[in-house]
Short mmCIF file of C-alpha atoms and ligand atoms in Angstrom, two decimals:
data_model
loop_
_atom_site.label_atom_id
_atom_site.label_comp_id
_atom_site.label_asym_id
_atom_site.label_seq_id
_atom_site.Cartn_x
_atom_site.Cartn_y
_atom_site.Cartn_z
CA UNK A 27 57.46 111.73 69.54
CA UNK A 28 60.17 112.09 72.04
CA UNK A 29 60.49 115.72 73.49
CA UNK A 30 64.14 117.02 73.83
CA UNK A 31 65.02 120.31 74.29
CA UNK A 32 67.71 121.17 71.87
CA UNK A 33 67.76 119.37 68.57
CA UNK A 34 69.91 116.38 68.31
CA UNK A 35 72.58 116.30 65.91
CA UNK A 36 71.83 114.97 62.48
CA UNK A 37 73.73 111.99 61.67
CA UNK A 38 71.51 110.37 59.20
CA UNK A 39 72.31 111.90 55.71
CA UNK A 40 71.71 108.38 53.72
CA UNK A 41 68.09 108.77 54.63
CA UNK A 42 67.94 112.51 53.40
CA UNK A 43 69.77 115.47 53.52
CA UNK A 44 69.07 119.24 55.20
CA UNK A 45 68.30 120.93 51.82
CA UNK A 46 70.91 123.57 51.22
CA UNK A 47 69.66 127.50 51.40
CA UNK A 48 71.11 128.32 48.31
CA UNK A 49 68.74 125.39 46.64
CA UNK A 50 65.78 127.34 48.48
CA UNK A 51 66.17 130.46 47.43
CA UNK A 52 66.88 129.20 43.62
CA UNK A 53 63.32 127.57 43.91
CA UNK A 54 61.11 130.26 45.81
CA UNK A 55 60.05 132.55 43.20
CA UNK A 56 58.40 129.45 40.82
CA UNK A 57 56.25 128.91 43.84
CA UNK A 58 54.45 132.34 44.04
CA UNK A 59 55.67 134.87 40.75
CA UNK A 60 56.96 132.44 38.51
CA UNK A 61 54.04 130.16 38.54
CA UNK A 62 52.95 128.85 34.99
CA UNK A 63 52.42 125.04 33.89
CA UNK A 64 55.97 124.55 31.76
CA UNK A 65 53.99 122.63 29.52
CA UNK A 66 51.76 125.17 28.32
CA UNK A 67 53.42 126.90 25.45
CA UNK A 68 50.65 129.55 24.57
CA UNK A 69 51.91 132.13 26.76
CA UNK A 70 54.83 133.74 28.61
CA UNK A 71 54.05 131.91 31.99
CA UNK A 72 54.55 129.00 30.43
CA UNK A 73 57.83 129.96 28.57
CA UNK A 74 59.23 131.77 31.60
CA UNK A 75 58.67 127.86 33.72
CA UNK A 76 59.75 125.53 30.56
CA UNK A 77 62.89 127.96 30.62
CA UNK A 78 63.88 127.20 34.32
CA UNK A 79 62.88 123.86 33.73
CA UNK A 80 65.42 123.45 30.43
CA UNK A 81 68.26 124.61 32.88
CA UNK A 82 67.03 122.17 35.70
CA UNK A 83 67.85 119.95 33.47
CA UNK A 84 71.28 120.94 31.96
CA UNK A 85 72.57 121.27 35.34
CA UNK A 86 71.35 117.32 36.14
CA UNK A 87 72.51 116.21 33.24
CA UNK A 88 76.29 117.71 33.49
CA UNK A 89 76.24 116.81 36.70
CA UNK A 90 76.84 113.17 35.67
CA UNK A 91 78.60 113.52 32.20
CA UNK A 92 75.19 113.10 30.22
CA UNK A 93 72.96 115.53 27.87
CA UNK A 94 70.23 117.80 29.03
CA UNK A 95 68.16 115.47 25.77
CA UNK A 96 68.77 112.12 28.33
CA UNK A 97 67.35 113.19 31.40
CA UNK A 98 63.82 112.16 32.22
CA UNK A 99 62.29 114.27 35.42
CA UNK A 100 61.02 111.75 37.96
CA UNK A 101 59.23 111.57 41.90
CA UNK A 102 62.48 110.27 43.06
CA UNK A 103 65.22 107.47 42.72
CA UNK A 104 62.22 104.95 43.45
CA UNK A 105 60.24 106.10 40.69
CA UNK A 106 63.23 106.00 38.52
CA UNK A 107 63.90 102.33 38.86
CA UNK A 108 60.80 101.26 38.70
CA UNK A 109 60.74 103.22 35.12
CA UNK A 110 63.71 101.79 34.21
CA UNK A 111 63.40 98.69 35.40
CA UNK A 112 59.64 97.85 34.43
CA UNK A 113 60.22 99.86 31.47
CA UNK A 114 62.89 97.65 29.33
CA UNK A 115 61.45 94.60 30.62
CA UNK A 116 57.92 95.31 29.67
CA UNK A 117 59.29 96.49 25.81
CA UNK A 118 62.01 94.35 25.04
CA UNK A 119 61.23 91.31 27.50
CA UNK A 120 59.47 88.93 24.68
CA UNK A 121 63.25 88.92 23.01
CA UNK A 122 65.19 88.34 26.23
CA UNK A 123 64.08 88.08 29.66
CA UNK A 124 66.98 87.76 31.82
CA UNK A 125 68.25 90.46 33.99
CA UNK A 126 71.00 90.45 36.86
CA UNK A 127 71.24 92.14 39.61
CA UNK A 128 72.58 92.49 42.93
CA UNK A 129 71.39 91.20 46.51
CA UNK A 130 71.97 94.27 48.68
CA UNK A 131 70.36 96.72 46.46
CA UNK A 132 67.60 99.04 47.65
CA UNK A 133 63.67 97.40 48.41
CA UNK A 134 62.25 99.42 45.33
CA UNK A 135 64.80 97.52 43.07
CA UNK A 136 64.23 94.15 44.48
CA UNK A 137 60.25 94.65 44.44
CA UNK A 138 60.46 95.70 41.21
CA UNK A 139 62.28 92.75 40.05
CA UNK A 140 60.10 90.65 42.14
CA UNK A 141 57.13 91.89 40.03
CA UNK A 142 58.94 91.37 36.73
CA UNK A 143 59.63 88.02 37.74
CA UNK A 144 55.93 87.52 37.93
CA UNK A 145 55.82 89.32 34.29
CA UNK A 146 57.95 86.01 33.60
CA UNK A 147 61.19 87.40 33.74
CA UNK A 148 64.14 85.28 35.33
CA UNK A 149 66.35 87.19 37.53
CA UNK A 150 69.76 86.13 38.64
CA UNK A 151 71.22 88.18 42.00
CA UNK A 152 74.67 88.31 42.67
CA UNK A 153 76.20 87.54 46.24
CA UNK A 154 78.51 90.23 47.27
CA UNK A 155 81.93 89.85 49.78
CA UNK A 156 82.44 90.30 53.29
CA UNK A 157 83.21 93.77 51.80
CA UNK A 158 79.88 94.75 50.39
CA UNK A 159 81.21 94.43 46.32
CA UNK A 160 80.20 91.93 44.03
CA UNK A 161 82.28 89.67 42.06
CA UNK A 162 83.08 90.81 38.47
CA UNK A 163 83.98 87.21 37.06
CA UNK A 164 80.81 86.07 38.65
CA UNK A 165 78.88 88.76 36.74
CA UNK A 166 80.76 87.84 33.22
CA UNK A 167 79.48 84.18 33.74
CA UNK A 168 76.12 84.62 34.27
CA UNK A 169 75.84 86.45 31.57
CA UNK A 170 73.69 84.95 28.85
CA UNK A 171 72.68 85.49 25.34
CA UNK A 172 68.78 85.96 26.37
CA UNK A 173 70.37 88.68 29.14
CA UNK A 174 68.75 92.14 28.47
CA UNK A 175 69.96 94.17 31.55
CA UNK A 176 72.54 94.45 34.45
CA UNK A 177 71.34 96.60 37.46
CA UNK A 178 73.66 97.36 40.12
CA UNK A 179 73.53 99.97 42.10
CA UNK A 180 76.15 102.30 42.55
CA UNK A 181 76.67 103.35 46.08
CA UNK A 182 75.02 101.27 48.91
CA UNK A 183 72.54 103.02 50.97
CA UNK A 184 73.50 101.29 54.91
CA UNK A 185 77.15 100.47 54.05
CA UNK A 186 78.23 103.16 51.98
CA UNK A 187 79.97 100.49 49.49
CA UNK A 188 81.27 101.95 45.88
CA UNK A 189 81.02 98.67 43.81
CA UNK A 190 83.33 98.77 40.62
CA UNK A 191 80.97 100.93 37.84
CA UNK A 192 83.12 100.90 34.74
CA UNK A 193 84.31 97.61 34.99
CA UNK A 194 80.55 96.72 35.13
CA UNK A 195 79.49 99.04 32.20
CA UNK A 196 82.42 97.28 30.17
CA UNK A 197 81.44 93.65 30.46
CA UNK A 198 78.17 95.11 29.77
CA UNK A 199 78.83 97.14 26.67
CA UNK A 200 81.06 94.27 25.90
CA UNK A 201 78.16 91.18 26.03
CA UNK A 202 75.75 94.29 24.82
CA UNK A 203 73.45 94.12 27.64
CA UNK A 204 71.78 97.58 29.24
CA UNK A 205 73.65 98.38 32.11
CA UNK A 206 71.56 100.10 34.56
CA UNK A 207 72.21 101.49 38.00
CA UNK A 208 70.67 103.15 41.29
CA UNK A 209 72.80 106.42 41.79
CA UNK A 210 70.57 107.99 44.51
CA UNK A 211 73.31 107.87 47.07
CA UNK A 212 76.18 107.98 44.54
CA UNK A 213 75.22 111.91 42.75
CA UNK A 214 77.19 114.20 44.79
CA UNK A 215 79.26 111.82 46.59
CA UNK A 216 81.58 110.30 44.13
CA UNK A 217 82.75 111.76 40.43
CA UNK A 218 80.20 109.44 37.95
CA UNK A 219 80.58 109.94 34.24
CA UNK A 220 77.73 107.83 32.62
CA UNK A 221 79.72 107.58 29.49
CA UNK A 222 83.05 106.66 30.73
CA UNK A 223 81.62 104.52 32.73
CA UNK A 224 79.01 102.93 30.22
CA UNK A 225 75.89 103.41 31.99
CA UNK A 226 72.96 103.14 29.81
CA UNK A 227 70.52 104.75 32.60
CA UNK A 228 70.97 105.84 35.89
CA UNK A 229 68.55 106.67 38.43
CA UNK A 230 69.35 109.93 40.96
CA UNK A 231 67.07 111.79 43.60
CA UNK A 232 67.09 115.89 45.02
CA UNK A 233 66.77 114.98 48.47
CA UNK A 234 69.91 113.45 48.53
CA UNK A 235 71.77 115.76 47.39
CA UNK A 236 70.99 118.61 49.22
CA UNK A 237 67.90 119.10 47.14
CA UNK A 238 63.89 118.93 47.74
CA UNK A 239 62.13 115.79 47.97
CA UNK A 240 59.48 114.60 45.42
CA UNK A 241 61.82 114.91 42.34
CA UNK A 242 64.32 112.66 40.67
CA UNK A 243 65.17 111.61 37.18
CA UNK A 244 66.04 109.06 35.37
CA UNK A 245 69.11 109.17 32.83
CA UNK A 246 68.49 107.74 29.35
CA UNK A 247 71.57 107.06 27.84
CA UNK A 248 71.20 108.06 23.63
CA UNK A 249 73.92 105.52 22.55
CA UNK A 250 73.13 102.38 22.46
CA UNK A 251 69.82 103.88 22.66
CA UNK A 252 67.22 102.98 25.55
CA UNK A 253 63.54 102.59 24.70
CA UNK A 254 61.50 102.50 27.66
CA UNK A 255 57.51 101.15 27.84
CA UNK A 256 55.90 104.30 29.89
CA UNK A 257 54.58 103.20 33.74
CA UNK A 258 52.03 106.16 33.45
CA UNK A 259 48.84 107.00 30.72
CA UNK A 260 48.83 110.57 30.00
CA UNK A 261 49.44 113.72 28.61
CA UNK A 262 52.41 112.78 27.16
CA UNK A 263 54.77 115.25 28.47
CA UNK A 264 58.69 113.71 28.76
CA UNK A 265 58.57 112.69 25.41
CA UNK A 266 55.87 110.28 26.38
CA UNK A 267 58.27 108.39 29.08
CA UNK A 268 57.13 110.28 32.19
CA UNK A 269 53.36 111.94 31.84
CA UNK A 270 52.09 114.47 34.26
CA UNK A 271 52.87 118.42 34.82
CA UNK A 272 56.74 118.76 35.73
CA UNK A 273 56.87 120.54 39.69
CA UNK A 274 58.97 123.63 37.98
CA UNK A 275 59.79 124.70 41.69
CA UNK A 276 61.52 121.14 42.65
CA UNK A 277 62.92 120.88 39.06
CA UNK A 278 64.90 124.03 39.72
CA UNK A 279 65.82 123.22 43.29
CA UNK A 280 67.16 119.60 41.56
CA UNK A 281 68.88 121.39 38.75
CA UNK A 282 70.59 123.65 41.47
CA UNK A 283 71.45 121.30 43.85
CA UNK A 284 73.31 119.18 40.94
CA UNK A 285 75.25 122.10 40.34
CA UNK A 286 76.58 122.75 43.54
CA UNK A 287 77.17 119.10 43.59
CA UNK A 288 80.01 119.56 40.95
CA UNK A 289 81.20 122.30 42.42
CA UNK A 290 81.49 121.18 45.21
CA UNK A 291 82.07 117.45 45.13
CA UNK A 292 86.02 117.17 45.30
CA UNK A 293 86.65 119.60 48.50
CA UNK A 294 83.81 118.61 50.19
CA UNK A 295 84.43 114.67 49.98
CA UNK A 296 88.16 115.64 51.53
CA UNK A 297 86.38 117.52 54.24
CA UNK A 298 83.82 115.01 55.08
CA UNK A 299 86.28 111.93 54.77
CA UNK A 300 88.24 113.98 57.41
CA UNK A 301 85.38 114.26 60.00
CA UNK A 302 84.23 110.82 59.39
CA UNK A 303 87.99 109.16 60.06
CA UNK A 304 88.12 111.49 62.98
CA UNK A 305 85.02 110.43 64.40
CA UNK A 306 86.34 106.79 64.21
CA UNK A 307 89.47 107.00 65.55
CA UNK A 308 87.98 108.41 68.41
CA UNK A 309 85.93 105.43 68.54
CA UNK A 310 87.93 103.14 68.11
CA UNK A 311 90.80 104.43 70.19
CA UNK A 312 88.84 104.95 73.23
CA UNK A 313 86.60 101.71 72.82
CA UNK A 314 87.69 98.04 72.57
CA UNK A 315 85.11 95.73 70.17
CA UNK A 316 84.24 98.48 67.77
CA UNK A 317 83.78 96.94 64.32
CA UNK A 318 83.73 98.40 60.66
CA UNK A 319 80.99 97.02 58.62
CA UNK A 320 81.57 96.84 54.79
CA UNK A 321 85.37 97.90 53.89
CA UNK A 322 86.83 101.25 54.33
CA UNK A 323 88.44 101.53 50.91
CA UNK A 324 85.52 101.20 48.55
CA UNK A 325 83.49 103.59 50.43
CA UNK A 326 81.91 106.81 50.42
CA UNK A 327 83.28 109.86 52.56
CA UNK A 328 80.23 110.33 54.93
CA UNK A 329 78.91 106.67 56.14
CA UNK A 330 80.44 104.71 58.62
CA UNK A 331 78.65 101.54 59.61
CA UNK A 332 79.46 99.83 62.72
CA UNK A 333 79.09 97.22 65.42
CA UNK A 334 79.87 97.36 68.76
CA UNK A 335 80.14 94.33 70.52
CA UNK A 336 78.14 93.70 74.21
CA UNK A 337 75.68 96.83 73.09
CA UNK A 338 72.40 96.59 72.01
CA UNK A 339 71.52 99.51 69.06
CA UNK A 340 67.86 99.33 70.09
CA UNK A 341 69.19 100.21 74.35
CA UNK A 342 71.82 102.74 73.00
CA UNK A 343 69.90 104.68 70.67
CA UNK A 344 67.09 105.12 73.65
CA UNK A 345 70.05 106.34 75.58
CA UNK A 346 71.00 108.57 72.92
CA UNK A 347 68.06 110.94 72.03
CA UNK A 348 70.45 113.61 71.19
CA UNK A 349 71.72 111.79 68.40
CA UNK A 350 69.65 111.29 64.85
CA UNK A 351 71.78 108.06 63.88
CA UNK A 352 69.88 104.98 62.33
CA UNK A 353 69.86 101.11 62.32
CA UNK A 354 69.93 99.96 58.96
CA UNK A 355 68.24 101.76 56.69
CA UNK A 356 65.32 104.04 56.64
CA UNK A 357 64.05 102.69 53.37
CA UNK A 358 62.82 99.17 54.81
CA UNK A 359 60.87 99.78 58.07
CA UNK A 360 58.80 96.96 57.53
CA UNK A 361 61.91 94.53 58.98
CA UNK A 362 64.08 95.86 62.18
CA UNK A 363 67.18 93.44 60.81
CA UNK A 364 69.11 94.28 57.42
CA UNK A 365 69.10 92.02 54.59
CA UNK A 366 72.46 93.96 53.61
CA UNK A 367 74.33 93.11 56.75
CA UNK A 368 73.03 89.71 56.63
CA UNK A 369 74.17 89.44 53.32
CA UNK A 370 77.76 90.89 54.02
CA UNK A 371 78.42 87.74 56.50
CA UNK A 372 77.15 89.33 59.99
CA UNK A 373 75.68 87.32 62.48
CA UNK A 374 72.31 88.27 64.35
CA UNK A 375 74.13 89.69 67.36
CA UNK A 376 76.35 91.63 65.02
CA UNK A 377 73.56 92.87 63.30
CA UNK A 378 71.73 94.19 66.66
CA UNK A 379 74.79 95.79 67.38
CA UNK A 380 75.00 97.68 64.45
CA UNK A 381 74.48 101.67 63.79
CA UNK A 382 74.96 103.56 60.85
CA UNK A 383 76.05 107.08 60.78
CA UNK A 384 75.78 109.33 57.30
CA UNK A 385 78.00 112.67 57.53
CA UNK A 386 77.42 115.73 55.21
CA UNK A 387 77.58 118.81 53.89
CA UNK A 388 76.42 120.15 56.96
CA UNK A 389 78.15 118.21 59.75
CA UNK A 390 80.13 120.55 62.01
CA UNK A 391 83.38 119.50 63.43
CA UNK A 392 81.67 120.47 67.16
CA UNK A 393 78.62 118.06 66.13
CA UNK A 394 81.01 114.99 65.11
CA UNK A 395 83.20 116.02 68.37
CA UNK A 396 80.25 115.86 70.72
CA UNK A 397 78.75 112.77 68.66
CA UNK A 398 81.64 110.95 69.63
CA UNK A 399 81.53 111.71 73.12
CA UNK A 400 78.24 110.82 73.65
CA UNK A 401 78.72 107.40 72.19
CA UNK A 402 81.53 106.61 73.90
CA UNK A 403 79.48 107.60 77.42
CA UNK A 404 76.76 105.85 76.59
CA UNK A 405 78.24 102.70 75.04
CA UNK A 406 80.57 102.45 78.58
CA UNK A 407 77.44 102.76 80.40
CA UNK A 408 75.66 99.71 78.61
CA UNK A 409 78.90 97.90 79.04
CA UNK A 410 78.97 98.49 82.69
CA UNK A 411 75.38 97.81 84.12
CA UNK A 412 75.54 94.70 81.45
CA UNK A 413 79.13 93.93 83.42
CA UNK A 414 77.25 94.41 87.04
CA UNK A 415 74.64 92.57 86.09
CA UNK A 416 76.37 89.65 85.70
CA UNK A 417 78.49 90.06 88.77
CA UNK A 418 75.54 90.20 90.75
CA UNK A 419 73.64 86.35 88.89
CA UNK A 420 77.18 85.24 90.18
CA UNK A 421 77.24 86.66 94.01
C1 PLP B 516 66.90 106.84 48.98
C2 PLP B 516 67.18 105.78 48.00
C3 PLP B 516 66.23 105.42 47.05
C4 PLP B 516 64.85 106.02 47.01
O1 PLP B 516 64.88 107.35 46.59
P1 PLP B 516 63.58 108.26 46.73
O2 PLP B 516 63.92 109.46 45.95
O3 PLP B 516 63.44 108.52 48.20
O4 PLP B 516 62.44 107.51 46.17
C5 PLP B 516 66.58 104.44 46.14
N1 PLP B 516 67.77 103.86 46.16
C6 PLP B 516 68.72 104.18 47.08
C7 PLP B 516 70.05 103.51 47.05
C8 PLP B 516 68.44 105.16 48.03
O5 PLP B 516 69.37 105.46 48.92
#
């Protein structure tokens, strides 16, 4: 690791977020005090925990429109789609085995389907636009009567896109076909009502959201009602979906950080949109060749995804150790180039020129200021030595 002497500033809040104090200090005492197993009903240790944990979950579930009943305590959002996913396939996938989703969704949703496909499943993925959204009328034809389930995720992890949720959940609904979708970077960062918005389950994560990691759930929707075939043999707990001891301490620090979510949600996407369209006007006003990857409309507050032409991300990110921005996303180390960006229409070079920045809760107007600054140093620097270089081959 790379010593520096003052941190750099954190610009990388699709890969995880700075958990909030207030989330920490909610959690503390079930660590040390408030210690009992929430499953053990014999005793008050175990009330005092299933209590906390019962609120945990009220506070997830209004967070997204849906009962405290629907919401099944997971690891994470990886965990959840693999539940949700594996699990309808594996119980209702004898009946109809044909599920569509999406090509830029996240490696633990395209593994998964991968797997099922193995399971003999057939899985249809949609294309999506230069602008990072798939096609509704696409997803209405493909549609079959053997189709059991639509997954599309809601927000997308490098470019930030918002694809169109309720008109998906109503050509679902409509066709009746389970309408699943990967919320992780949606919870907290746009208004989602599962019911409106016909979502059948939905999979979120704490460490998103301000929250710990190592805990997630998955919504359930009640009606139509979801059955799900279990991933794990055990003791049952989650009404048999989920087995194994629920972490009380990261339930609670979920549960709070959903509830700060909707407080919080409306005035803090205004204040984060602002720093992120200041950050890019500076960019763009004081560089020439700076690109927007994905469109700026259907997009959450915080990301900005970029290319810059003649600039290598690899060169300027060594240049830049005072900056925490990322290439792509975090999620897939095992390539360097993004499937997404490919997938978007972006050519190799575009791609290698391409950062992505994630603002937050936590982003300070002085950190975006000086973020911007640095970039456009560094970036001129690249430009010129690349510039000289040439000059000289031509002497
Ligand atoms: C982070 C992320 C995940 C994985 O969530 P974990 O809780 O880290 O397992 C899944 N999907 C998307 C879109 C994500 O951004």
């Amino acid at each position: 690791m790379k010593k520096i002497g003052l941190k750099p500033v954190y610009l990388d809040c699709h890969a995880t977020t700075q958990m909030d104090q207030r989330v920490l200090d909610a959690m503390s005492p079930y660590f040390l005090e408030k210690f009992g197993n929430p499953h053990s009903d014999n005793h008050y240790f175990g009330w005092e925990a299933a209590e906390a944990v019962n609120i945990a979950r009220e506070q997830i579930a209004q967070s997204i429109g849906a009962s405290a009943n629907e919401i099944v305590f997971t690891s994470g959002a990886t965990e959840a789609n693999n539940l949700a996913l594996k699990g309808i396939a594996r119980l209702y996938g004898k009946k109809k085995n044909h599920i569509v989703t999406c090509v830029t969704e996240h490696p633990c949703v395209l593994e998964s389907m991968r797997s099922l496909v193995e399971e003999g499943m057939r899985v249809t993925y949609l294309n999506v636009n230069q602008d990072g959204l798939i096609d509704i009328s696409k997803l209405e034809q493909v549609i079959t009567k053997d189709t059991l389930l639509v997954s599309v995720m809601a927000v997308q992890n490098e470019i930030g896109t918002i694809q169109p949720l309720s008109e998906i959940g109503e050509i679902c609904h409509y066709n009746k076909v389970y309408f699943h979708s990967d919320g992780a970077q949606a919870l907290g960062r746009i208004p989602i009502d599962v019911k409106k918005m016909n979502i059948d389950m939905l999979s979120i994560t704490g460490h998103k959201v301000y929250g710990p990691m190592g805990c997630g759930a998955l919504y359930i929707g009640k009606i139509p009602k979801v059955k799900l075939m279990p991933l794990f043999s055990g003791g049952g707990q989650e009404k048999g979906i989920r087995s194994g001891t629920l972490p009380t301490p990261l339930c609670v620090g979920f549960g709070k950080a959903c509830e700060l979510a909707t407080d919080l949600l409306a005035a803090e996407t205004i204040s984060i949109r602002k720093k992120r369209d200041l950050l890019l006007e500076k960019l763009t006003s004081e560089l020439s060749g700076v690109h927007i990857n994905g469109c700026i409309k259907h997009r959450v507050a915080g990301n900005l995804n970029l290319s810059i032409d003649e600039v290598d991300t690899g060169t300027l990110m060594a240049s830049l150790p005072d900056l925490a921005f990322s290439t792509g996303s975090a999620c897939s180390s095992n390539s360097d180039s993004s499937y997404v960006l490919k997938e978007i229409g972006l050519s190799d070079a575009e791609i290698d020129s391409s950062l992505r920045i994630g603002l937050g809760r936590f982003s300070s107007d002085f950190e975006i200021n000086y973020a911007g600054e640095r970039l456009i140093e560094e970036v001129n620097k690249i430009r010129d030595s690349r510039r000289s270089i040439f000059i000289n081959a031509a002497e």
